[in-house]
Coordinates of C-alpha atoms in Angstrom, one line a residue:
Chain A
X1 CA -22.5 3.6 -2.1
X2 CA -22.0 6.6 0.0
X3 CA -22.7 6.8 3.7
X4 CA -23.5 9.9 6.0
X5 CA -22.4 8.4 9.9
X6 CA -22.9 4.9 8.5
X7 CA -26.6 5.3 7.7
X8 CA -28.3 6.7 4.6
X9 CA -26.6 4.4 1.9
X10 CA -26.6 6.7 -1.5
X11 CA -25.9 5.2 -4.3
X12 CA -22.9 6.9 -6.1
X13 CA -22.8 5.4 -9.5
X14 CA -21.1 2.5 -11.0
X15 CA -18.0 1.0 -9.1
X16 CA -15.9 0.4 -12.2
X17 CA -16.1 3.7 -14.2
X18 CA -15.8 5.5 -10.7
X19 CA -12.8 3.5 -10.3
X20 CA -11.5 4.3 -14.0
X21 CA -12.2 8.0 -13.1
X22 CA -10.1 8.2 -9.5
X23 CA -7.2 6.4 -11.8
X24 CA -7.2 9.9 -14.0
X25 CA -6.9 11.8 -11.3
X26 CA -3.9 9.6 -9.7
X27 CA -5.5 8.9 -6.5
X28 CA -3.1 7.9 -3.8
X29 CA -5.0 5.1 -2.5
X30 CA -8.3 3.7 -2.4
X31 CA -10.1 2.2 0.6
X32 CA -12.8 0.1 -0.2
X33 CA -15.0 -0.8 2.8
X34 CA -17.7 -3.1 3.0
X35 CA -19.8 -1.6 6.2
X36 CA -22.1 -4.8 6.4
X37 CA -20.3 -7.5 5.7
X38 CA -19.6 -8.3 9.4
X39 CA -23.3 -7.8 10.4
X40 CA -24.4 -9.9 7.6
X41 CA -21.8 -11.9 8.3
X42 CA -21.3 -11.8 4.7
X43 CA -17.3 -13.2 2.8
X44 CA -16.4 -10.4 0.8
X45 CA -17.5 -10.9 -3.0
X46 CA -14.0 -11.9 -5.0
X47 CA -15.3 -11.7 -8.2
X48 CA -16.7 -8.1 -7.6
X49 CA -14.2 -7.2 -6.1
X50 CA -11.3 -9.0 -8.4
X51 CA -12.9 -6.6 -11.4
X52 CA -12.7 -3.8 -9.4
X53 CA -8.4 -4.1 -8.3
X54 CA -7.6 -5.0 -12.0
X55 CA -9.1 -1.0 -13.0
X56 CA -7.2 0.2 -10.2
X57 CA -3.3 1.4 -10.7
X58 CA -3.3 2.2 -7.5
X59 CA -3.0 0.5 -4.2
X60 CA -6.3 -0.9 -3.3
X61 CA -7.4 -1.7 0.8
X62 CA -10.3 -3.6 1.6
X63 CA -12.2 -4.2 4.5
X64 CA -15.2 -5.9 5.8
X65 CA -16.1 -9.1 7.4
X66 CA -12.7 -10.2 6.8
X67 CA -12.6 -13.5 9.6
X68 CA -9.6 -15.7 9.2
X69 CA -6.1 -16.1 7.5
X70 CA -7.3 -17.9 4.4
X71 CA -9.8 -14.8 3.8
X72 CA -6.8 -12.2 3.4
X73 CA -5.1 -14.6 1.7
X74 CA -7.3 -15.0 -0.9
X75 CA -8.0 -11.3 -1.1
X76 CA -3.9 -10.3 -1.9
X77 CA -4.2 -13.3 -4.5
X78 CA -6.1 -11.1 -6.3
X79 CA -4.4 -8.1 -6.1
X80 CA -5.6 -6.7 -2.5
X81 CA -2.9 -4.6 -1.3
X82 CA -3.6 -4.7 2.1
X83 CA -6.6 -5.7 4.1
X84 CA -8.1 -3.8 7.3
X85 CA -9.7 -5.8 9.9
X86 CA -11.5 -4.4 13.1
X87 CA -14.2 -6.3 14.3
X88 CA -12.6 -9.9 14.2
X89 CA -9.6 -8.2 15.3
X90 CA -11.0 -6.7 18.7
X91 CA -12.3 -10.2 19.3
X92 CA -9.5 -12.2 18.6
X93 CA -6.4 -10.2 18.4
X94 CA -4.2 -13.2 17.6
X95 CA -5.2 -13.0 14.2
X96 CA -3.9 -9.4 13.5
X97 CA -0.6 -11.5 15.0
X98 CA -1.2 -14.3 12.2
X99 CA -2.0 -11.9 9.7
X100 CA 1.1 -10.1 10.0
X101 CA 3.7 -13.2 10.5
X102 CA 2.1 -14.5 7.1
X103 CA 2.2 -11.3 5.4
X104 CA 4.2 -8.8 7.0
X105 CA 3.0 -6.1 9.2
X106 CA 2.6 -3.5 6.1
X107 CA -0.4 -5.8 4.6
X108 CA -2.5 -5.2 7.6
X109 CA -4.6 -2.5 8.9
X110 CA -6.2 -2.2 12.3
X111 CA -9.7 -0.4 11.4
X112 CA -11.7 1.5 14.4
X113 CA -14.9 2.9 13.9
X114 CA -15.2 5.6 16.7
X115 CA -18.3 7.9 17.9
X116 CA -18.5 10.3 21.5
X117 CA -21.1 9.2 23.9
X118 CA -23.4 11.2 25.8
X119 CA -20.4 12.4 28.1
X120 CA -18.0 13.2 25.2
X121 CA -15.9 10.3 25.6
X122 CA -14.9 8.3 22.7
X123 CA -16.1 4.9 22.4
X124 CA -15.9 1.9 19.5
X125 CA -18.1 1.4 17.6
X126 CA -17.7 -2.6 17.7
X127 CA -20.4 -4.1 19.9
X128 CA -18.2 -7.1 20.7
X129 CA -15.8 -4.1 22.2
X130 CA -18.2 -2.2 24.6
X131 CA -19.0 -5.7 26.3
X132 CA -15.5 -5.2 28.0
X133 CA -15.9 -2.0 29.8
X134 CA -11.9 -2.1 30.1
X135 CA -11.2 -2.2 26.5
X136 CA -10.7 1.3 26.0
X137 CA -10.2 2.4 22.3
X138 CA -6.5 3.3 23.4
X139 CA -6.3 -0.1 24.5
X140 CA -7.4 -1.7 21.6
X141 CA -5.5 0.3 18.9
X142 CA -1.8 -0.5 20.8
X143 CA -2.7 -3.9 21.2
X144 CA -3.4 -4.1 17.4
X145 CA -0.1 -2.4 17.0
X146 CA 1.7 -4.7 19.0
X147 CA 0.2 -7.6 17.7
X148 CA 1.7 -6.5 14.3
X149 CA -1.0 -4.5 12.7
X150 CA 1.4 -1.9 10.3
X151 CA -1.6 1.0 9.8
X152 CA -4.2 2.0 11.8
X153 CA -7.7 3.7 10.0
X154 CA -9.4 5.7 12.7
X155 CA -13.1 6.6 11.6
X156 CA -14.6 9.2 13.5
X157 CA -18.3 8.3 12.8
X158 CA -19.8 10.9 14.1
X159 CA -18.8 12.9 11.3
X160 CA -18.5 10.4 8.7
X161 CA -20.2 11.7 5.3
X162 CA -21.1 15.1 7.1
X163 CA -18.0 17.2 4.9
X164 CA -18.1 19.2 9.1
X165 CA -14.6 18.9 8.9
X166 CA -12.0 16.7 10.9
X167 CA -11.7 16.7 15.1
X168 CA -8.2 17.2 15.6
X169 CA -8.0 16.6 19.1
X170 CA -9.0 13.1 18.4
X171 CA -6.3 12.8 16.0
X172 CA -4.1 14.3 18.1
X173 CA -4.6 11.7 20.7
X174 CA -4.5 9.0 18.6
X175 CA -1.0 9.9 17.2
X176 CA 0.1 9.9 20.7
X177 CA -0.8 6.3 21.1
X178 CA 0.3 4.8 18.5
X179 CA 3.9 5.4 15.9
X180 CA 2.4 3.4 13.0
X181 CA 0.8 5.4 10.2
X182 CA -2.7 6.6 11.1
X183 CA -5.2 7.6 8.5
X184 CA -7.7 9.3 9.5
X185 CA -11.5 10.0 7.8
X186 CA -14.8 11.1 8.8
X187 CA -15.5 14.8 8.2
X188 CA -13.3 16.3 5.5
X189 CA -14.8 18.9 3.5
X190 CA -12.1 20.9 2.0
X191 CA -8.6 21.0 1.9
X192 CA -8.2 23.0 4.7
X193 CA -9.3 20.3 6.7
X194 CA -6.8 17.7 5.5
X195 CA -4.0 20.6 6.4
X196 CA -5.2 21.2 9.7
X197 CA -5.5 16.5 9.8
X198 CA -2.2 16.1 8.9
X199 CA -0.8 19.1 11.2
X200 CA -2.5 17.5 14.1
X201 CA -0.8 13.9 13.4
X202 CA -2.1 12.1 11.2
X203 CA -0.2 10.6 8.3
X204 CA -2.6 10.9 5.6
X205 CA -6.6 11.5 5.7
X206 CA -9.1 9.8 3.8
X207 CA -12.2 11.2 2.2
X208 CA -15.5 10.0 0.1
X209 CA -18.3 12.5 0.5
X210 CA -15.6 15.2 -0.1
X211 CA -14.5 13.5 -3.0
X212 CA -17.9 12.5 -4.8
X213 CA -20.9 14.9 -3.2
X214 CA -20.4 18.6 -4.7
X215 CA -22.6 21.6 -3.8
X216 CA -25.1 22.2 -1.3
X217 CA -27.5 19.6 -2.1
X218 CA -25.3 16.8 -2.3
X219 CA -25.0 16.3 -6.3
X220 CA -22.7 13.6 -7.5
X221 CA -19.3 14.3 -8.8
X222 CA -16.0 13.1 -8.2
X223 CA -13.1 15.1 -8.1
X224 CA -9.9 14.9 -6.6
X225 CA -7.9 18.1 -5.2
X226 CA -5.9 19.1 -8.4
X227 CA -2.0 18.1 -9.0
X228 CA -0.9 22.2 -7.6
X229 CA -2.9 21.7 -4.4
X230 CA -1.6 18.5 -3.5
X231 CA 1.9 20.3 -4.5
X232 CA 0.9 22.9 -1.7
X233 CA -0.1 20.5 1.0
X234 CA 2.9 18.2 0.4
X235 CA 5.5 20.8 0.8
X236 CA 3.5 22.4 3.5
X237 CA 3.5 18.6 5.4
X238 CA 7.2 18.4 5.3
X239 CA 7.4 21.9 6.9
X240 CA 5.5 21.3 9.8
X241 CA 7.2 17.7 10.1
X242 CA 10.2 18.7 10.1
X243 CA 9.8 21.4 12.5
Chain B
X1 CA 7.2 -6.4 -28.4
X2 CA 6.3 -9.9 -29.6
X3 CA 6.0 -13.3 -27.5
X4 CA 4.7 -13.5 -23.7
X5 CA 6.1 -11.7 -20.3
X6 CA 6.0 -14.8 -17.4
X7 CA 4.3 -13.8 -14.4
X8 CA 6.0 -16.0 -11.6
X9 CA 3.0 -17.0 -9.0
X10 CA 4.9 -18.7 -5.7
X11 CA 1.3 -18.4 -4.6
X12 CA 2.1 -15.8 -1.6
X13 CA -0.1 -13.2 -2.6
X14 CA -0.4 -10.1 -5.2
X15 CA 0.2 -11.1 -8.7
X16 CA -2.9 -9.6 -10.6
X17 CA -2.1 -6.8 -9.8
X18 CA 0.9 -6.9 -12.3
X19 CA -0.7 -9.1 -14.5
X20 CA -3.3 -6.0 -15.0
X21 CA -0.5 -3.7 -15.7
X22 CA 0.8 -5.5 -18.4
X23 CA -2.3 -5.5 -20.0
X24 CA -2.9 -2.1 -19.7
X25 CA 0.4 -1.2 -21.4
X26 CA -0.2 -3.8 -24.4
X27 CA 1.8 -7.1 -22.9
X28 CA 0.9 -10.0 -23.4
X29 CA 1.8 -12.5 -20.2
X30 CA 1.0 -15.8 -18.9
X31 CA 1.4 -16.5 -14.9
X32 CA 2.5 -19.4 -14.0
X33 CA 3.3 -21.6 -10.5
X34 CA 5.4 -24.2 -12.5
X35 CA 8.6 -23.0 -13.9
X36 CA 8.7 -21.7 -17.4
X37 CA 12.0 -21.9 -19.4
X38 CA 12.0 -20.4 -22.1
X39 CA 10.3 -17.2 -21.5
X40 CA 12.1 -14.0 -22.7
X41 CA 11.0 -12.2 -19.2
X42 CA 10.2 -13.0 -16.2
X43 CA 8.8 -10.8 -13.1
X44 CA 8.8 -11.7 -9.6
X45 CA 6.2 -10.2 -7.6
X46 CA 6.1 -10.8 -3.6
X47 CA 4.9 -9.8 -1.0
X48 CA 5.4 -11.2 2.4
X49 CA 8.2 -12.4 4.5
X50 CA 11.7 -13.4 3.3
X51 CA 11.8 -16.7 4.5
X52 CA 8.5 -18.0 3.3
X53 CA 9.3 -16.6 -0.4
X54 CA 12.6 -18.4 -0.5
X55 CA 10.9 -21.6 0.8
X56 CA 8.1 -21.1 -2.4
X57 CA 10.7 -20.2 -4.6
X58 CA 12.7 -23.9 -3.9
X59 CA 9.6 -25.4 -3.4
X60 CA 7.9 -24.8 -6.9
X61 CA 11.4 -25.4 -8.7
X62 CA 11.8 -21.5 -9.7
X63 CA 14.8 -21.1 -8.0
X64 CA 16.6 -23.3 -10.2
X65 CA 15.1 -21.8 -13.2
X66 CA 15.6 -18.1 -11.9
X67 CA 19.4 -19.1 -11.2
X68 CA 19.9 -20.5 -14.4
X69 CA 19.0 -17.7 -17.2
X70 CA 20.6 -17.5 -20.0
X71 CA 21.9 -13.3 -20.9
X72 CA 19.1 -12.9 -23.2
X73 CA 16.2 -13.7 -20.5
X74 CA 15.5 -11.0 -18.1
X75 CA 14.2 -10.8 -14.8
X76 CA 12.3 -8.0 -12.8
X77 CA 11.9 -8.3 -9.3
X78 CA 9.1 -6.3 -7.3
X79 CA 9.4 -5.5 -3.8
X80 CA 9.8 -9.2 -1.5
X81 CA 10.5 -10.0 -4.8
X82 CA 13.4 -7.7 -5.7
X83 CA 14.7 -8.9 -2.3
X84 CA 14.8 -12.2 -3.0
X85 CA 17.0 -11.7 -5.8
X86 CA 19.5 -10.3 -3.5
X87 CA 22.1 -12.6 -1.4
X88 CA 19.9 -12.4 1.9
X89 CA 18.3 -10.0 4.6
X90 CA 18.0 -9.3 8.0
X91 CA 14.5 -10.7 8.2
X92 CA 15.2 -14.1 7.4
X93 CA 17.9 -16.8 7.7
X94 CA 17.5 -18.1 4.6
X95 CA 20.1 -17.2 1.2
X96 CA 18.6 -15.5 -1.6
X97 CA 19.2 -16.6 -5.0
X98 CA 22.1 -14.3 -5.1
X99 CA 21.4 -12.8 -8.8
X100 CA 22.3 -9.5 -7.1
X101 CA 25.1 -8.9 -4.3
X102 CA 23.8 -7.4 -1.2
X103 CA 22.0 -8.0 1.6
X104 CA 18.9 -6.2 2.7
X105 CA 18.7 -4.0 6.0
X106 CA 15.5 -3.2 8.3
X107 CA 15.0 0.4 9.1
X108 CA 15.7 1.3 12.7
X109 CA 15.0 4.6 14.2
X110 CA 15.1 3.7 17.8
X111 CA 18.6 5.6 18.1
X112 CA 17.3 8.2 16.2
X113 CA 16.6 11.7 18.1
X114 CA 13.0 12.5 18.1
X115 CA 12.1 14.6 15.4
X116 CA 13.7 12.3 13.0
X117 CA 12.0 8.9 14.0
X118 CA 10.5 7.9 10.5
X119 CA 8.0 5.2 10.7
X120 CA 8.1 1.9 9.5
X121 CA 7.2 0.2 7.5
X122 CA 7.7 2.9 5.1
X123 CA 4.3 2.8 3.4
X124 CA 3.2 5.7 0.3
X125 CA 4.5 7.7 -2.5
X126 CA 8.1 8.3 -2.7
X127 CA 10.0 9.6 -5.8
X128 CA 13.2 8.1 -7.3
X129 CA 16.7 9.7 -8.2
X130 CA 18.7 7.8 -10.7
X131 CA 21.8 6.8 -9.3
X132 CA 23.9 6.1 -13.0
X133 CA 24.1 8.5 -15.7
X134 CA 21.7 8.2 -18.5
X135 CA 20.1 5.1 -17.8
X136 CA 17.4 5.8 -20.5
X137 CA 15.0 3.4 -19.2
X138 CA 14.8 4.8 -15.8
X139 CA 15.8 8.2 -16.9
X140 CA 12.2 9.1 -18.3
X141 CA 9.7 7.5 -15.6
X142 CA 11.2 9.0 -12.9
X143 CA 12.2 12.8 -14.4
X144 CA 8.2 12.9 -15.2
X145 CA 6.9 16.1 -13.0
X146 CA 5.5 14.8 -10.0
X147 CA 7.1 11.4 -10.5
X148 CA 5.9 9.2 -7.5
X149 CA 6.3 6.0 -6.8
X150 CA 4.1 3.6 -4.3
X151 CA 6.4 1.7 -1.2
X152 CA 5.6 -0.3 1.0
X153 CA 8.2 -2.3 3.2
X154 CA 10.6 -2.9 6.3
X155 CA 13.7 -3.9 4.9
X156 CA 16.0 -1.7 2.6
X157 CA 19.3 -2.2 0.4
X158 CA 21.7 0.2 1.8
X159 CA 23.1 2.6 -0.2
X160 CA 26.8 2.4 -1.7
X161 CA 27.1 -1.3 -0.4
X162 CA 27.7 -2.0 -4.2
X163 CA 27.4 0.8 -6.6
X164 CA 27.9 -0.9 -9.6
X165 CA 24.1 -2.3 -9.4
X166 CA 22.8 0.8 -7.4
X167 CA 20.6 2.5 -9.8
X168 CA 18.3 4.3 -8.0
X169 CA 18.2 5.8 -4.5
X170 CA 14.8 7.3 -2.4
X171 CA 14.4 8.4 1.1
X172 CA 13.5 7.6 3.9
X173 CA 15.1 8.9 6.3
X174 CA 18.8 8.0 4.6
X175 CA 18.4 7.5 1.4
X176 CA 18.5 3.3 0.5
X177 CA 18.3 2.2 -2.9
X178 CA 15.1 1.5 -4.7
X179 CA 16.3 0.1 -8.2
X180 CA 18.8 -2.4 -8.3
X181 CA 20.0 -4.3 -11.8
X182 CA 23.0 -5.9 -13.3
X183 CA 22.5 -7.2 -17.3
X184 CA 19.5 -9.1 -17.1
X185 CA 18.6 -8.8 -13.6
X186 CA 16.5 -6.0 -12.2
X187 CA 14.7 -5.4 -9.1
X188 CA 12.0 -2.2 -7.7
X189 CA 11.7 -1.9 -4.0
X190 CA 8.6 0.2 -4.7
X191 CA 5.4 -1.4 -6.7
X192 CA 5.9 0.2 -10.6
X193 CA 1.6 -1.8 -10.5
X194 CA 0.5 0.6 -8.1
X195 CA 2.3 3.9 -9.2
X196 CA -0.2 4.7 -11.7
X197 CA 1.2 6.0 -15.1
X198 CA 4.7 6.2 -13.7
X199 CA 4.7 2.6 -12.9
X200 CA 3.1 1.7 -16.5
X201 CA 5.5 4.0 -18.1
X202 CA 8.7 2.2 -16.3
X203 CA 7.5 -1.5 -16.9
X204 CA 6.9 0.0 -20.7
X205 CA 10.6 1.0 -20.8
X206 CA 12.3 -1.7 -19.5
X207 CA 10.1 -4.2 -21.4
X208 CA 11.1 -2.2 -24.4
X209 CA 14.8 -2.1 -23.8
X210 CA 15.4 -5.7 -22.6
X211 CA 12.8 -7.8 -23.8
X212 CA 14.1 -10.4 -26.3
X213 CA 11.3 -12.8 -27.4

């Protein structure tokens, strides 16, 4: 399934062969995200998921309503590289702390779904969040850090699915508060944006629309930027970081 | 390649993952918690903290297995579990099992000048330069245009602590080494399961060249 800003769930074809298809094209890293498990306060599906991994040769993150200890656990045991957490993280950030003691910090991903309200200021997403005016995003991503999280995954979901292209002041900002690799997604639409992403701080960017809508009207397909382009923006990234 | 690859399970996470590589390259493997003896090879996945995958490995009885080989039984450490292989690190207080000298280093950039504080853990693709001369097995994988391998971790081997089982070096940062091995005892800082056809086409070599069923 494919969202545009979380809502309007499109169907994108079956998980397996899509799978089998990103392997060809030697994706760098899949994300798999479950947007309702927490809402539905639904376990992630192991079995689904378990098929999915074992087409995968290539590192695999998975989030959504993931609650406890013995949850991740059970998701590495079969073959979940790391896990991202956010909502049971802003309420209890002790677990992010328990996560990382039992697997090591580089297993565990802070997740933070973040949109502008009406005065342009970001906000989460995460109802729990917003009930503590004082929790500031900022807040809430260096306390995951601190805590142990090894990776945060900004969403801006204002853009998510929209292909608008990436808001690099946000990313900006968020690479001043944190040192930990940020990844960054929610409006890529060509590789231009992912330049001007990983220019502004991030450490990599993350796509789906970009990668499986083509064309104006949306059409499935799913491609991958080609082996010379990803030559370009490498060599490209190493300039501008070693600058 | 005839007879079964032992998939050593110390139940700490992330062994399917190499289970489903061997299948995709044609091996057949069992995993197993209890220790197997007479297995021709044996990996040992890991992920986690050095402490708690020494305390499994003593625990389910592989250490005594692992420390025992004979020279025609191999073993193939992956990340924790390349470290564990090693005499100790900095992230535990516990020994390792010592099949390889060294001890293993976290990666500090607090003393390091601003534009070259690299973060850890150091997480994504990396490539690999081969340290000997003409190590076919390792040769081929990692000379492959765009060669990449997948990392993730905090603690590194430092390079030229011992040379004679430094096979392979990347960067981050200093360089550290990625591949260590000695006879029958090998270990990958990086995960050859998640490096897509680089990673199959490594495990495929080194299966082929030291796989004795």
């Amino acid at each position: 399934m494919k969202t545009k800003r979380f809502a309007d769930p499109r169907y994108i074809g079956d998980p397996i062969n899509a799978v089998r298809i990103l392997n060809d094209k030697r994706v760098d890293e899949l994300f798999l995200l479950d947007i309702t498990a927490t809402v539905n306060k639904a376990e992630p599906n192991l079995d689904f998921l378990e098929e999915v991994v074992s087409e995968a040769s290539m590192p695999v993150c998975f989030g959504g309503g993931i609650s406890g200890v013995d949850t991740a656990s059970r998701l590495f045991s079969i073959g979940i590289e790391k896990v991202s957490i956010q909502s049971a993280a802003i309420a209890n950030p002790s677990l992010i702390e328990k996560m990382a003691n039992r697997f090591g910090s580089q297993a565990v991903v802070f997740s933070i779904d973040l949109r502008q309200d009406w005065r342009g200021n970001w906000q989460p997403r995460e109802k729990e969040a917003l009930r503590f005016r004082k929790d500031r995003w900022q807040h809430l991503v260096s306390r995951a850090v601190e805590c142990g999280a090894g990776e945060v995954l900004v969403t801006n979901v204002d853009r998510e699915g929209t292909r608008s292209g990436l808001d690099v002041e946000l990313i900006s900002e968020i690479a001043r508060v944190t040192n930990v690799p940020i990844v960054v997604q929610g409006g890529v639409g060509s590789m231009t944006d992912v330049r001007a992403g990983l220019n502004a701080g991030a450490d990599a960017i993350a796509a789906g629309a970009f990668f499986v809508f083509h064309g104006p009207h949306d059409a499935v397909l799913i491609t991958y930027p080609r082996p010379e382009e990803l030559k370009l923006l490498r060599s490209f990234d190493r300039q501008c970081s070693s600058k | 390649m005839v007879g079964n690859a032992t998939v050593i399970d110390l139940g700490i996470g992330n062994t399917s993952s190499v289970c489903n590589l061997l299948t995709r390259i044609g091996m057949p493997w069992s995993k197993s918690r209890e220790p197997v003896e007479a297995s021709g090879f044996y990996f040992l996945p890991g992920v986690g903290a050095f402490d708690v995958g020494m305390e499994a490995l003593h625990a389910s009885g592989w250490a005594k297995t692992l420390s025992s080989l004979n020279p025609s039984q191999t073993v193939v450490g992956i990340c924790l579990g390349m470290q564990l292989l090693c005499e100790g690190s900095e992230e535990g207080t516990s020994q390792g099992l010592g099949l390889l000298p060294g001890k293993l280093q976290k990666f500090r950039f607090d003393d390091a000048p601003e534009q070259a504080k690299l973060k850890v853990p150091h997480m994504g693709w990396n490539t690999v330069r081969p340290l000997q001369q003409k190590l076919g097995w390792l040769d081929e994988a990692v000379a492959e245009e765009d060669s990449r391998f997948y990392f993730v971790h905090s603690y590194f081997y430092p390079l030229n602590s011992h040379p004679e089982v430094e096979l392979g070096a990347t960067r981050h940062g200093a360089e550290f080494v990625s591949v260590v091995g000695s006879a029958n005892v090998f270990g990958f800082q990086f995960h050859p399961e998640k490096s897509h056809h680089y990673g199959s086409l490594l495990m495929r070599r080194i299966l082929e060249n030291f796989f004795v069923a």
